Tab-separated table of C-alpha atoms in Angstrom:
chain	number	residue	atom	x	y	z
A	12	UNK	CA	119.534	74.698	26.889
A	13	UNK	CA	120.742	77.015	29.643
A	14	UNK	CA	118.739	78.656	32.427
A	15	UNK	CA	119.742	80.544	35.548
A	16	UNK	CA	118.914	78.558	38.688
A	17	UNK	CA	119.273	80.394	41.981
A	18	UNK	CA	121.699	82.832	40.364
A	19	UNK	CA	123.895	80.174	38.717
A	20	UNK	CA	123.985	78.850	35.135
A	21	UNK	CA	122.257	75.477	34.842
A	22	UNK	CA	121.967	73.289	31.734
A	23	UNK	CA	118.847	71.330	30.790
A	24	UNK	CA	118.292	68.890	27.928
A	25	UNK	CA	115.235	70.855	26.788
A	26	UNK	CA	112.151	72.714	27.969
A	27	UNK	CA	110.311	71.161	30.913
A	28	UNK	CA	107.683	72.064	33.466
A	29	UNK	CA	108.552	73.456	36.872
A	30	UNK	CA	107.199	70.197	38.328
A	31	UNK	CA	109.609	68.189	36.152
A	32	UNK	CA	112.513	70.474	37.059
A	33	UNK	CA	111.831	70.020	40.763
A	34	UNK	CA	111.686	66.244	40.210
A	35	UNK	CA	115.006	66.319	38.350
A	36	UNK	CA	116.511	68.248	41.266
A	37	UNK	CA	114.912	65.831	43.768
A	38	UNK	CA	113.043	68.668	45.483
A	39	UNK	CA	109.667	68.120	47.143
A	40	UNK	CA	107.321	70.671	45.503
A	41	UNK	CA	105.277	70.910	48.716
A	42	UNK	CA	108.221	72.432	50.587
A	43	UNK	CA	109.336	75.181	48.209
A	44	UNK	CA	108.385	78.495	46.686
A	45	UNK	CA	109.355	79.003	43.035
A	46	UNK	CA	109.928	82.245	41.165
A	47	UNK	CA	109.906	82.022	37.363
A	48	UNK	CA	111.273	85.096	35.591
A	49	UNK	CA	110.634	87.236	38.687
A	50	UNK	CA	107.043	86.029	39.143
A	51	UNK	CA	106.220	83.920	42.202
A	52	UNK	CA	104.258	80.878	41.063
A	53	UNK	CA	101.307	79.347	42.833
A	54	UNK	CA	101.892	75.664	43.454
A	55	UNK	CA	98.947	74.823	41.163
A	56	UNK	CA	100.844	76.438	38.251
A	57	UNK	CA	104.009	74.310	38.618
A	58	UNK	CA	102.791	71.610	36.187
A	59	UNK	CA	101.721	74.056	33.460
A	60	UNK	CA	104.622	76.514	33.679
A	61	UNK	CA	107.329	75.654	31.146
A	62	UNK	CA	110.958	76.512	31.812
A	63	UNK	CA	112.749	77.477	28.600
A	64	UNK	CA	116.019	78.868	27.275
A	65	UNK	CA	117.287	81.856	29.260
A	66	UNK	CA	114.652	81.649	31.991
A	67	UNK	CA	115.496	82.622	35.548
A	68	UNK	CA	114.344	80.275	38.298
A	69	UNK	CA	114.671	80.875	42.018
A	70	UNK	CA	113.761	78.062	44.403
A	71	UNK	CA	113.384	78.734	48.109
A	72	UNK	CA	113.179	75.719	50.403
A	73	UNK	CA	111.200	75.897	53.639
A	74	UNK	CA	112.758	74.116	56.594
A	75	UNK	CA	110.535	73.452	59.552
A	76	UNK	CA	111.394	72.325	62.981
A	77	UNK	CA	113.837	73.628	65.463
A	78	UNK	CA	113.705	73.570	69.161
A	79	UNK	CA	113.093	76.182	71.792
A	80	UNK	CA	115.783	76.416	74.417
A	81	UNK	CA	115.308	78.098	77.758
């Protein structure tokens, strides 16, 4: 099964939840925003949203930190 992940083709063995996809990609779901077919998902919907053939997924990772320099 093929999806588009962050603009690139990506193959999956079969349909899976957004939560499972993030786990497969080793991404912490608390640190990302996910768009599924151009709809931004609430984190609570990750487990119930199924990724299927031809879907488009965009994952944006939030990086915290940094330092202020004078």
